[in-house]
Amino acid sequence: MRTETLIGKLGIVNAKTDEVGLETKAEATKTFAKYTCGETFVEMRGSVIGQITPVKTLLAAGEPFAVSYASKAGKQAIAKLQGGHAASLEVSLNKGKFKKVAFTGTDLMFANKAEEVEILETKKGK
């Protein structure tokens, strides 16, 4: 599967437990990804939020951090960032009606070579 160009928005999931999330969506369109699997054309749209770990940890350039996506009862475990809008992924098979889907998995991302990534404070407004 190849996605469109994606962008991410960092935000607070739960300030009391220091949970931080990354909302990922297509940069220029509503379409997250289009691909063919066998004879089935698949189109995904919307956005999805994953929990970032570790937090309150200084990562040197090139060090990994994880973005974990989870679901509960067929729905995304993290539905929105604090102060944000509801996020959801939808899928269409063979240009049919779009239906909400849940995504589960973990992506490893890496601190930019030219910068350090530091998440020190997750309290709202700081």
GROMACS .gro file of C-alpha atoms in nm:
model
  126
    1MET     CA    1   0.000   0.000   0.000
    2ARG     CA    2   0.129   0.345  -0.089
    3THR     CA    3  -0.019   0.646   0.086
    4GLU     CA    4  -0.059   1.001  -0.038
    5THR     CA    5   0.178   1.259   0.114
    6LEU     CA    6   0.082   1.259   0.482
    7ILE     CA    7   0.111   1.526   0.750
    8GLY     CA    8   0.099   1.488   1.126
    9LYS     CA    9  -0.036   1.700   1.406
   10LEU     CA   10   0.106   1.650   1.754
   11GLY     CA   11  -0.137   1.690   2.044
   12ILE     CA   12  -0.241   1.590   2.391
   13VAL     CA   13  -0.453   1.277   2.433
   14ASN     CA   14  -0.473   1.287   2.813
   15ALA     CA   15  -0.285   1.551   3.016
   16LYS     CA   16  -0.338   1.367   3.347
   17THR     CA   17  -0.153   1.060   3.221
   18ASP     CA   18   0.092   1.246   2.993
   19GLU     CA   19  -0.040   1.070   2.681
   20VAL     CA   20   0.063   1.240   2.357
   21GLY     CA   21  -0.076   1.152   2.015
   22LEU     CA   22   0.000   1.209   1.650
   23GLU     CA   23  -0.291   1.262   1.411
   24THR     CA   24  -0.198   1.158   1.058
   25LYS     CA   25  -0.391   1.260   0.747
   26ALA     CA   26  -0.337   1.333   0.379
   27GLU     CA   27  -0.168   1.667   0.316
   28ALA     CA   28  -0.361   1.796   0.015
   29THR     CA   29  -0.674   1.580  -0.027
   30LYS     CA   30  -0.920   1.375   0.176
   31THR     CA   31  -0.771   1.056   0.028
   32PHE     CA   32  -0.530   0.880   0.265
   33ALA     CA   33  -0.441   0.600   0.022
   34LYS     CA   34  -0.556   0.428  -0.298
   35TYR     CA   35  -0.443   0.083  -0.402
   36THR     CA   36  -0.551  -0.240  -0.567
   37CYS     CA   37  -0.539  -0.574  -0.385
   38GLY     CA   38  -0.600  -0.854  -0.634
   39GLU     CA   39  -0.909  -0.737  -0.821
   40THR     CA   40  -1.031  -0.509  -0.540
   41PHE     CA   41  -0.979  -0.131  -0.563
   42VAL     CA   42  -0.938   0.018  -0.215
   43GLU     CA   43  -0.963   0.386  -0.123
   44MET     CA   44  -0.903   0.518   0.230
   45ARG     CA   45  -0.985   0.867   0.354
   46GLY     CA   46  -0.983   1.055   0.682
   47SER     CA   47  -0.730   1.059   0.964
   48VAL     CA   48  -0.603   0.835   1.243
   49ILE     CA   49  -0.443   0.909   1.581
   50GLY     CA   50  -0.169   0.702   1.740
   51GLN     CA   51  -0.008   0.730   2.083
   52ILE     CA   52   0.355   0.845   2.088
   53THR     CA   53   0.611   0.678   2.315
   54PRO     CA   54   0.834   0.764   2.484
   55VAL     CA   55   0.732   1.105   2.622
   56LYS     CA   56   0.934   1.333   2.850
   57THR     CA   57   1.244   1.189   2.685
   58LEU     CA   58   1.507   1.369   2.484
   59LEU     CA   59   1.574   1.184   2.158
   60ALA     CA   60   1.899   1.244   1.978
   61ALA     CA   61   1.899   1.278   1.601
   62GLY     CA   62   1.830   0.939   1.443
   63GLU     CA   63   1.674   0.780   1.752
   64PRO     CA   64   1.335   0.611   1.710
   65PHE     CA   65   1.003   0.681   1.873
   66ALA     CA   66   0.688   0.473   1.832
   67VAL     CA   67   0.341   0.574   1.717
   68SER     CA   68   0.098   0.300   1.824
   69TYR     CA   69  -0.253   0.269   1.684
   70ALA     CA   70  -0.507   0.065   1.879
   71SER     CA   71  -0.874  -0.022   1.848
   72LYS     CA   72  -1.149  -0.127   2.087
   73ALA     CA   73  -1.468  -0.297   1.968
   74GLY     CA   74  -1.399  -0.199   1.606
   75LYS     CA   75  -1.333   0.170   1.680
   76GLN     CA   76  -1.010   0.365   1.716
   77ALA     CA   77  -0.895   0.373   2.079
   78ILE     CA   78  -0.798   0.741   2.042
   79ALA     CA   79  -1.084   0.925   1.872
   80LYS     CA   80  -0.951   1.282   1.907
   81LEU     CA   81  -0.680   1.501   2.051
   82GLN     CA   82  -0.772   1.742   2.331
   83GLY     CA   83  -0.939   2.045   2.179
   84GLY     CA   84  -0.947   1.880   1.837
   85HIS     CA   85  -1.205   1.725   1.610
   86ALA     CA   86  -1.302   1.357   1.586
   87ALA     CA   87  -1.063   1.156   1.369
   88SER     CA   88  -1.160   0.844   1.178
   89LEU     CA   89  -1.054   0.638   0.880
   90GLU     CA   90  -1.304   0.522   0.622
   91VAL     CA   91  -1.258   0.269   0.344
   92SER     CA   92  -1.435   0.212   0.013
   93LEU     CA   93  -1.407  -0.114  -0.182
   94ASN     CA   94  -1.452  -0.101  -0.560
   95LYS     CA   95  -1.582   0.259  -0.539
   96GLY     CA   96  -1.865   0.155  -0.308
   97LYS     CA   97  -1.994   0.333   0.001
   98PHE     CA   98  -1.730   0.446   0.253
   99LYS     CA   99  -1.740   0.266   0.590
  100LYS     CA  100  -1.552   0.349   0.911
  101VAL     CA  101  -1.265   0.116   0.991
  102ALA     CA  102  -1.025   0.077   1.283
  103PHE     CA  103  -0.648   0.060   1.236
  104THR     CA  104  -0.414  -0.131   1.465
  105GLY     CA  105  -0.037  -0.132   1.440
  106THR     CA  106   0.285   0.044   1.536
  107ASP     CA  107   0.504   0.271   1.325
  108LEU     CA  108   0.861   0.355   1.416
  109MET     CA  109   0.964   0.710   1.333
  110PHE     CA  110   1.299   0.876   1.375
  111ALA     CA  111   1.410   1.212   1.508
  112ASN     CA  112   1.520   1.441   1.225
  113LYS     CA  113   1.895   1.428   1.161
  114ALA     CA  114   1.921   1.805   1.200
  115GLU     CA  115   1.713   1.836   1.517
  116GLU     CA  116   1.630   1.676   1.845
  117VAL     CA  117   1.276   1.582   1.946
  118GLU     CA  118   1.188   1.660   2.304
  119ILE     CA  119   0.847   1.623   2.466
  120LEU     CA  120   0.885   1.763   2.814
  121GLU     CA  121   0.544   1.894   2.911
  122THR     CA  122   0.198   1.774   2.813
  123LYS     CA  123  -0.016   1.996   3.031
  124LYS     CA  124  -0.275   2.196   2.837
  125GLY     CA  125  -0.155   2.543   2.744
  126LYS     CA  126   0.216   2.482   2.808
   0.00000   0.00000   0.00000
